[in-house]
Coordinates of C-alpha atoms in Angstrom, one line a residue:
Chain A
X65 CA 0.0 0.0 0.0
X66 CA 1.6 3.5 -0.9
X67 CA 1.7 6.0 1.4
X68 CA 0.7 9.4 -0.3
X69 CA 2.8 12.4 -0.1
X70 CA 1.0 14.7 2.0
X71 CA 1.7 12.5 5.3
X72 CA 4.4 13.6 7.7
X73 CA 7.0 11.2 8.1
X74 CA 6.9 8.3 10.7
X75 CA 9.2 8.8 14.2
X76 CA 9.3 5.8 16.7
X77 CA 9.5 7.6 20.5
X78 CA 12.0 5.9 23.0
X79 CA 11.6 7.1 26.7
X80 CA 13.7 7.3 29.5
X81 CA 10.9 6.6 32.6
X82 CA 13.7 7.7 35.3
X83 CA 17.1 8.2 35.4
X84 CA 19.5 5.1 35.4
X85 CA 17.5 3.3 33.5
X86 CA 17.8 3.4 29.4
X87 CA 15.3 4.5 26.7
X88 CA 13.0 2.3 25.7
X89 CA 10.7 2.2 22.6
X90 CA 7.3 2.8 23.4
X91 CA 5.7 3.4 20.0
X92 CA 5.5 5.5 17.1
X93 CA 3.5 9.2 15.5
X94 CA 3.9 11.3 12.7
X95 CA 5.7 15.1 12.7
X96 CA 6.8 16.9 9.9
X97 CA 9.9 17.5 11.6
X98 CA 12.2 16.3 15.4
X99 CA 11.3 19.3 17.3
X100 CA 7.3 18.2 16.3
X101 CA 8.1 14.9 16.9
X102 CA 9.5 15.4 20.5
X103 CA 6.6 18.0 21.7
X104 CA 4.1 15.2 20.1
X105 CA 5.9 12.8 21.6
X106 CA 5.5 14.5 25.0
X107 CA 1.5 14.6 24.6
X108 CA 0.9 11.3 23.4
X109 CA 3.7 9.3 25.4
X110 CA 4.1 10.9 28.9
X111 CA 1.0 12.2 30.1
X112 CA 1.5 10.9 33.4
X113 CA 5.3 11.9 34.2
X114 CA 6.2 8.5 32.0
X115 CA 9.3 10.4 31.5
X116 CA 12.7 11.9 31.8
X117 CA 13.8 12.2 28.5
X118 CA 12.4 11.3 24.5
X119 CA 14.4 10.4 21.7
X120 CA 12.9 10.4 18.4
X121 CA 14.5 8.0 15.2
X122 CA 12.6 8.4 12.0
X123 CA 11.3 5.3 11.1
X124 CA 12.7 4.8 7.4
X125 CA 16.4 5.7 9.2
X126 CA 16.0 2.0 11.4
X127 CA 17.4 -0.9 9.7
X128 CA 16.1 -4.4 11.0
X129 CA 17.3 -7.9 11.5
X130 CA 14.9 -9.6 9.3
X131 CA 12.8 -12.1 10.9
X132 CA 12.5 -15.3 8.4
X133 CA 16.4 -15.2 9.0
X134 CA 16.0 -15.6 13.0
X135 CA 17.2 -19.2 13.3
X136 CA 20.5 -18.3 11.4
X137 CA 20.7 -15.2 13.4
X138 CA 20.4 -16.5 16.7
X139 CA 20.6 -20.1 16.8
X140 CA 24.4 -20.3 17.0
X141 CA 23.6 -18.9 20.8
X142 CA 21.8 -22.1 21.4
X143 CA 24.7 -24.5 21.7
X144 CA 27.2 -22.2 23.9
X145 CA 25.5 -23.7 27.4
X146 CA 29.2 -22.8 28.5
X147 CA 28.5 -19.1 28.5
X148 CA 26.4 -19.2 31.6
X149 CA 28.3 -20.1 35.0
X150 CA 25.4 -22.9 35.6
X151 CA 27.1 -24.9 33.1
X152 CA 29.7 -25.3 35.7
X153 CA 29.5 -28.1 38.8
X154 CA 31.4 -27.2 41.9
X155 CA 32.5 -28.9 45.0
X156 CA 29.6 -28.2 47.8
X157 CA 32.2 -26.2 49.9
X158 CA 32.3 -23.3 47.7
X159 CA 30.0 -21.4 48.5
X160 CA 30.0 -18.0 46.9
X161 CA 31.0 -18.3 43.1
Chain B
X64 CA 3.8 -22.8 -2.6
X65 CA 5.7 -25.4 0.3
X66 CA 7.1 -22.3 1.3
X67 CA 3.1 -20.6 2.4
X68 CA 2.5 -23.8 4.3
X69 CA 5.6 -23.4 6.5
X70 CA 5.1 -20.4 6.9
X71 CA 1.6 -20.9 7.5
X72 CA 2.2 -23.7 10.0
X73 CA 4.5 -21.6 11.6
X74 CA 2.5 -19.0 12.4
X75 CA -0.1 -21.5 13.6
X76 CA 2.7 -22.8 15.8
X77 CA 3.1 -19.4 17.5
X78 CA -0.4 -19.1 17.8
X79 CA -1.1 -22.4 19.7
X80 CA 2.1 -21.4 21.7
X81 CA 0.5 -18.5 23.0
X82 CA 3.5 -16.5 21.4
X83 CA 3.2 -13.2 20.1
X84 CA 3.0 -12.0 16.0
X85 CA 5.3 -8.9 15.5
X86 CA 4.7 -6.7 12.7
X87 CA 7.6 -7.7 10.5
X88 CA 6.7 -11.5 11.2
X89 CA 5.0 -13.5 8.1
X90 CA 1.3 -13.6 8.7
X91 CA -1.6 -15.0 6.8
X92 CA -3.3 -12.0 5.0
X93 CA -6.7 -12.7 6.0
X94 CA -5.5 -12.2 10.0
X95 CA -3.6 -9.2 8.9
X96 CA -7.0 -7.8 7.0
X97 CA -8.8 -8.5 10.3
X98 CA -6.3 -6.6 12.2
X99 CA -6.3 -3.5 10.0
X100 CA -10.0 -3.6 10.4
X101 CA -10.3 -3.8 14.1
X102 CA -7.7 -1.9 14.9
X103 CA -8.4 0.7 12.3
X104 CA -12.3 0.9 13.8
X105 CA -10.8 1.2 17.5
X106 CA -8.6 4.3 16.5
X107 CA -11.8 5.9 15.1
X108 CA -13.8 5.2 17.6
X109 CA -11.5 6.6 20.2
X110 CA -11.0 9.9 17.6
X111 CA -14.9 9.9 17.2
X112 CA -15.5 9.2 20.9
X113 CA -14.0 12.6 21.7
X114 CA -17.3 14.7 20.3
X115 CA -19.8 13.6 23.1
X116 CA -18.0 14.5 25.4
X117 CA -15.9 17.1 24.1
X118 CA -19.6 18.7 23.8
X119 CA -19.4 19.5 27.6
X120 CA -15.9 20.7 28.2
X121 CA -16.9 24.7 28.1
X122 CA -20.4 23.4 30.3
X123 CA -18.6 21.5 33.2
X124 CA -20.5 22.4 36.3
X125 CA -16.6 23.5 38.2
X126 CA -13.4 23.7 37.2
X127 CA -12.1 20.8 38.9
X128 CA -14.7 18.7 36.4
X129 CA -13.8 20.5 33.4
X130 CA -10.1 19.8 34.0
X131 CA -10.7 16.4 34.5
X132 CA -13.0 16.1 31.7
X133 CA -10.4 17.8 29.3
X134 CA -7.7 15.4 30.8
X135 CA -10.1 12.5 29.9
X136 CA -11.0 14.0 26.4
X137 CA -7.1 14.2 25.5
X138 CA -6.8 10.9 26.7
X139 CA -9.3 9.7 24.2
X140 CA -7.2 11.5 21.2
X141 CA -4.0 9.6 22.9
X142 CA -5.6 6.4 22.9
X143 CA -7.1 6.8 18.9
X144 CA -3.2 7.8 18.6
X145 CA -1.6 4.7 20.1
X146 CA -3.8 3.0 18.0
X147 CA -3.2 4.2 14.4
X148 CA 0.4 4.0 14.9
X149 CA -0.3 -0.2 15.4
X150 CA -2.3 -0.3 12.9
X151 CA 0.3 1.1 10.5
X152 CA 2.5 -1.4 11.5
X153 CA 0.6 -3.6 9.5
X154 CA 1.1 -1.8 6.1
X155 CA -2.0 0.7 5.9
X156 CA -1.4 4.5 6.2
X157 CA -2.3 7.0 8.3
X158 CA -4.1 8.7 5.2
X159 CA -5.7 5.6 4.2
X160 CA -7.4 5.6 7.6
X161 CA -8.4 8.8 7.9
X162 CA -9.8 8.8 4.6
X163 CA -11.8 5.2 5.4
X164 CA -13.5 7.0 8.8
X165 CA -14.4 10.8 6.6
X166 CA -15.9 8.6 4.0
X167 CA -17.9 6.2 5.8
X168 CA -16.1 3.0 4.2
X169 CA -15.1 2.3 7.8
X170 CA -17.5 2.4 10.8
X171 CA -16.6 3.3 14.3
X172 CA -18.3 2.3 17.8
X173 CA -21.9 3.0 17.3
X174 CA -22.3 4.4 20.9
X175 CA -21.2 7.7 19.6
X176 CA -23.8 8.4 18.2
X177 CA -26.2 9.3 21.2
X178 CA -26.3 12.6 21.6
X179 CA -25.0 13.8 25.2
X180 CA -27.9 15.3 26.1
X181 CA -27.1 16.6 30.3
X182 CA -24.5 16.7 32.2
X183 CA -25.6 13.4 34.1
X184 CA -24.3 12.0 30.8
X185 CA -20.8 12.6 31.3
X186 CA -21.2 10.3 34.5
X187 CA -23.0 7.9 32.3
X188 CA -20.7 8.1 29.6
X189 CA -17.8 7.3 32.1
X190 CA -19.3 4.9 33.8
X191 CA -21.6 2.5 31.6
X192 CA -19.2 3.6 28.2
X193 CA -16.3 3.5 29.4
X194 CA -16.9 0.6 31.9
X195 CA -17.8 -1.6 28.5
X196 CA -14.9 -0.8 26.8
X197 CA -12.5 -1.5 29.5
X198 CA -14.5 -5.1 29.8
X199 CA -13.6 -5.4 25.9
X200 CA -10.6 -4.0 26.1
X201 CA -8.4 -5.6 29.1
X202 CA -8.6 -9.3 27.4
X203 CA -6.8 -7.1 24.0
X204 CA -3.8 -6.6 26.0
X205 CA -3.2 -10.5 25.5
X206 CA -4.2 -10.5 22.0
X207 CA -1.8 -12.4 19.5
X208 CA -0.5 -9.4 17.8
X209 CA 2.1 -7.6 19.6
X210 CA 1.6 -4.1 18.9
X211 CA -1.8 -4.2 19.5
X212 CA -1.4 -5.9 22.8
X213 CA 1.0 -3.4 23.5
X214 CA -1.1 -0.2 22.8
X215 CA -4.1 -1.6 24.4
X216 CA -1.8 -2.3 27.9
X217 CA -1.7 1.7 27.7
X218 CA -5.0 2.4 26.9
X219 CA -6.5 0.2 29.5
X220 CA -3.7 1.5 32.7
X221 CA -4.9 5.0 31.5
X222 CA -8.4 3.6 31.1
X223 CA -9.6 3.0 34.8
X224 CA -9.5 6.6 35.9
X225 CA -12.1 7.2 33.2
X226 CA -14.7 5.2 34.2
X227 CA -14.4 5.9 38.0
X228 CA -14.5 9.8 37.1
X229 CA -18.3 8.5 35.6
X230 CA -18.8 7.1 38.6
X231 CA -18.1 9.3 40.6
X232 CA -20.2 12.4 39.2
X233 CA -23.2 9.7 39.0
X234 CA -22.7 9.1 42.5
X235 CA -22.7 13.0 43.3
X236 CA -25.9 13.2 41.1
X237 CA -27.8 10.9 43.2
X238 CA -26.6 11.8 46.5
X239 CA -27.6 15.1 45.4
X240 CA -31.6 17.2 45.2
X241 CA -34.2 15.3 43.7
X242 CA -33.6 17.1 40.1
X243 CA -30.1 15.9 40.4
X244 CA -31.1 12.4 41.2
X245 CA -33.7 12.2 38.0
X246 CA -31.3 13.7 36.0
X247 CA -28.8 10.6 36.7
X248 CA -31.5 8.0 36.5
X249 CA -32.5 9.7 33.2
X250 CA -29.3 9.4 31.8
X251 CA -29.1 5.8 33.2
X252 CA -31.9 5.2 31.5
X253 CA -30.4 6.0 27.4
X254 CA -26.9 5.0 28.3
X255 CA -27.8 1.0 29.7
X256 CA -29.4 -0.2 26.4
X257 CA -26.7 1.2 24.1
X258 CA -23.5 -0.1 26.4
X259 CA -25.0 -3.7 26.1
X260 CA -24.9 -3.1 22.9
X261 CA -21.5 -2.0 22.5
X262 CA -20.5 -6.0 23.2
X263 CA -21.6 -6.5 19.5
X264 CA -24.1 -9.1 18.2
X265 CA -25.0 -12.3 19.9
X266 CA -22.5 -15.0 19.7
X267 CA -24.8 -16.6 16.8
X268 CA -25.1 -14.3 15.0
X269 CA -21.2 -12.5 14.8
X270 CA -20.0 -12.8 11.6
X271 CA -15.9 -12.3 12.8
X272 CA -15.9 -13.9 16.2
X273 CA -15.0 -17.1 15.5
X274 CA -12.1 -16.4 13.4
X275 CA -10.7 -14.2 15.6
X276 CA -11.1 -16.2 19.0
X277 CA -9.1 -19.4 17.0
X278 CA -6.3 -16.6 16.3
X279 CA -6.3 -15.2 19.6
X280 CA -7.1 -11.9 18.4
X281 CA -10.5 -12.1 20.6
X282 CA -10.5 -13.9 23.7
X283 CA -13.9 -13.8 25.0
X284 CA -17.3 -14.1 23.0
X285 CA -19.2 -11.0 22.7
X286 CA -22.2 -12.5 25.5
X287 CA -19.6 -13.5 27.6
X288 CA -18.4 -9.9 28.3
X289 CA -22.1 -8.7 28.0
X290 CA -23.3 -10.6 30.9
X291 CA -19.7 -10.0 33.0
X292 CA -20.0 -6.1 32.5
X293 CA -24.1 -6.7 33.5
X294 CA -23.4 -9.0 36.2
X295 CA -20.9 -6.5 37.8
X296 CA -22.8 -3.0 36.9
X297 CA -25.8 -3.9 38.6
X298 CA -24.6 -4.2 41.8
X299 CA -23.3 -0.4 41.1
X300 CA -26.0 0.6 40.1
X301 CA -28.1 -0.9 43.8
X302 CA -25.2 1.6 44.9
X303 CA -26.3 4.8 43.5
X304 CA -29.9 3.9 44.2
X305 CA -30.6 3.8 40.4
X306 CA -33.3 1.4 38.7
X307 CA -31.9 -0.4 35.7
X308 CA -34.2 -0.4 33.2
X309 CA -35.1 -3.4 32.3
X310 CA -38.3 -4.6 33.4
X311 CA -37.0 -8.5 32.8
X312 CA -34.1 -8.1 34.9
X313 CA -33.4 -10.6 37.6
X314 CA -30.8 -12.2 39.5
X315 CA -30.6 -16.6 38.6
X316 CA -29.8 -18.7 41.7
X317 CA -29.1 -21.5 39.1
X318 CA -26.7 -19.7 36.9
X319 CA -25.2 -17.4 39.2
X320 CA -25.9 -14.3 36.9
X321 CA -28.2 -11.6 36.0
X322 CA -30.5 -12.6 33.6
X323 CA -31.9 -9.4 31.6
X324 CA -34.3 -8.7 28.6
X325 CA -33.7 -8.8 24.8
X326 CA -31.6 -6.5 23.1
X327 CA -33.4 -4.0 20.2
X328 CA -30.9 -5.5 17.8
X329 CA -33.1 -3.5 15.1
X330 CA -32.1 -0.4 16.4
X331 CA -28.5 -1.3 17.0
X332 CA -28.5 -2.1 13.0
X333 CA -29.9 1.2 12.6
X334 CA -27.0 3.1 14.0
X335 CA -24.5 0.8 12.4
X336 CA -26.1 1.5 9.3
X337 CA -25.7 5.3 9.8
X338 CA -28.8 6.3 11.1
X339 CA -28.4 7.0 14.6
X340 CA -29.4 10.3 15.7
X341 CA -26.0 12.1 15.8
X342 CA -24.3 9.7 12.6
X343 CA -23.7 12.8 10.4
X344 CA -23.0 14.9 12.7
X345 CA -20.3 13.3 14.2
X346 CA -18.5 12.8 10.7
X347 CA -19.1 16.4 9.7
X348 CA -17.3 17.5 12.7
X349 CA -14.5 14.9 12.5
X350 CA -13.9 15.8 8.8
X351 CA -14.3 19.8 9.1
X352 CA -11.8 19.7 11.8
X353 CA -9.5 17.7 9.5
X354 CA -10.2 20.4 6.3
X355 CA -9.5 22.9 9.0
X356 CA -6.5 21.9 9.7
X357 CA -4.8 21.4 6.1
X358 CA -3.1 24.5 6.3
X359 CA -1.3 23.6 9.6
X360 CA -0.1 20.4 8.2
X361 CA 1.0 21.9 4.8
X362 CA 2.9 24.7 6.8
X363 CA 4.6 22.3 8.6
X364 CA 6.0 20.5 5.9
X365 CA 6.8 23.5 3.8
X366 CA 8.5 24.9 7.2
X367 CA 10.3 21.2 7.8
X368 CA 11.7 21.0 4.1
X369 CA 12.9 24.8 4.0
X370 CA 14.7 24.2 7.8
X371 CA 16.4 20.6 6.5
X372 CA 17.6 22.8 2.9
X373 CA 18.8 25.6 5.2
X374 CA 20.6 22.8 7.6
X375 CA 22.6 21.1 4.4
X376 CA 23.5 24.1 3.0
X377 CA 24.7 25.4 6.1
X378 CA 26.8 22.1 5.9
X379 CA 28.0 22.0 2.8
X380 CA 29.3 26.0 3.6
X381 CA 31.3 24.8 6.5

């Protein structure tokens, strides 16, 4: 389906909910430009002090793994048990490792 | 061809497993259609839902009400915004939308269409409307597709305050003069039929339920949530000292539920079919406000393009 001109480009909104913790992606809103896209993003994504700080990415500028290649992508993880310290058996007496 | 039916199965795999579709994620196109639709008809009906009540934002009885009722009114617009944005997701636009709702191709929740006719309606409204859609709506956030679950865990935290604001002003109404107390009952009385019927047809008769429950998309049938959001209204409304009215209305030892009397299904085909009493009026307003607001959007753009030339030329100085 083509998207006609007129409509302002997509933004996806990442918030920070409180400091020490990172942005998160909490959706997406159209602007015609970032200063539009942060003071919509404030309206529509933290009404209710969800917030400490927005970024704004325009949509087209995000570049995806692509999901039919998943298994390729990720499945070499599967078979490295040896990367988490429960793959390891210690003596009882050691308590704290 | 082999290729559709692993894909297919796959997708059926994620299903069963309870696992969520993503937007980039292979899907068959009749569950995206039925996606785009729903979600699409949500989006307006949150975008349309902001008339009735926007009607009594410069008549709010104290400023404490008309803040809150502004608060809830820009909730609404929120709420048909969260929505869109998951829709798009899906491959429709924004324009497409907008130009399905101005048109009529696409239909919206037909309890907009009731006038708000007293104040006592913005209790009403809160109460009965908005208690029905959280009863739809809190089973969505578990819905198959991700970023509908997603927006709808939003809507629905933002969701409760709305209906006990209702609530609350119908509970003020009754505990209030005589006048007051009619006035609540009265709007009581035009607000219970149309909430039941906001659960959509009877089970037999819904043309998209069963397709949707097997994908997960619904997970309750339309009578199910009728008779929850009866069975738990009623004893709200014994609250406020309000009669339901519904002359058949009883409570069943056997079933443990209210049973209540049949639903004018007529006159809920009516209002789907665009003749409610406030059909045109809503979609005149919703589309002058959108004509009214070309030349905002146009100036944007021209001012965005004519900032980003002035930035890389700026650049390519330097």
């Amino acid at each position: 389906m083509s998207t006609p001109n007129t409509e302002w480009p997509l933004w996806e909104v990442f918030v920070r909910s409180k400091q020490g913790l990172s942005h998160k992606h909490v959706g997406s809103l159209h602007a015609a430009d970032a200063a539009m896209a942060i003071s919509n993003a404030r309206d529509v994504y933290t009404r209710r002090q969800e917030g400490t700080s927005i970024w704004v990415v325009k949509a087209e500028d995000i570049t995806a793994s692509t999901p039919s290649e998943k298994d390729v992508m990720f499945d070499p993880a599967n078979d490295k048990v040896y990367r988490h310290p429960t793959f390891y058996d210690l003596p009882d007496e050691i308590k704290n490792m | 061809m082999t290729q559709e039916m692993d894909l297919n199965q796959r997708f059926e795999q994620y299903i069963a497993a309870d696992q969520k579709i993503e937007a980039k994620d292979w899907m068959p196109d009749a569950y995206r259609k039925t996606l785009i639709r729903q979600i699409s008809q949500h989006a307006h009906s949150e975008i349309i839902g902001m008339q009735p009540e926007g009607n009594w934002i410069t008549r709010a009885p104290s400023l404490k009400r008309k803040s809150i009722l502004l608060a809830k009114v820009q909730d609404e617009a929120g709420h048909g915004l969260y929505l869109y944005s998951a829709a798009e997701t899906l491959g429709i636009s924004r324009d497409e939308m907008l130009d399905a709702l101005h048109t009529g191709k696409a239909k919206y929740s037909s309890i907009f269409n009731y006038p708000t006719l007293t104040w006592a309606d913005m209790g009403a409204v809160g109460w009965l409307v908005d208690g029905a859609a959280i009863m739809n709506q809190v089973p969505l956030c578990k819905c198959s597709y991700g970023p509908y679950a997603r927006a709808m865990v939003r809507v629905c935290k933002e969701e409760s305050f709305h209906q006990r604001q209702g609530f609350q002003i119908m509970l003020t109404l009754s505990q209030g003069t005589a006048e007051q107390k009619e006035l609540a009952q009265d709007a009581f009385n035009r607000w219970w039929w149309p909430s039941l019927m906001m659960f959509g047809p009877n089970d037999a008769t819904s043309k998209h339920s069963e397709q949707s429950m097997r994908w997960k998309i619904k997970r309750f049938s339309n009578d199910e949530l009728r008779q929850r959001f009866v069975d738990m209204t009623v004893p709200q409304a014994e609250l406020l000292g309000l009669t339901v009215p519904d002359a058949d209305l009883k409570w069943n030892e056997v079933t443990g539920h209210y049973d209540f009397g049949p639903i004018d299904w007529g006159e809920f085909e009516q209002v789907v079919a665009g003749n409610g009493p406030c059909n045109r009026e809503r979609i005149d307003t919703r589309v002058t406000a959108h004509e009214n607001g070309a030349w905002v959007r146009e100036a944007a753009t021209a001012y965005a393009a004519k900032s980003s030339k002035r930035a890389s030329s700026q650049n390519s100085a330097a």
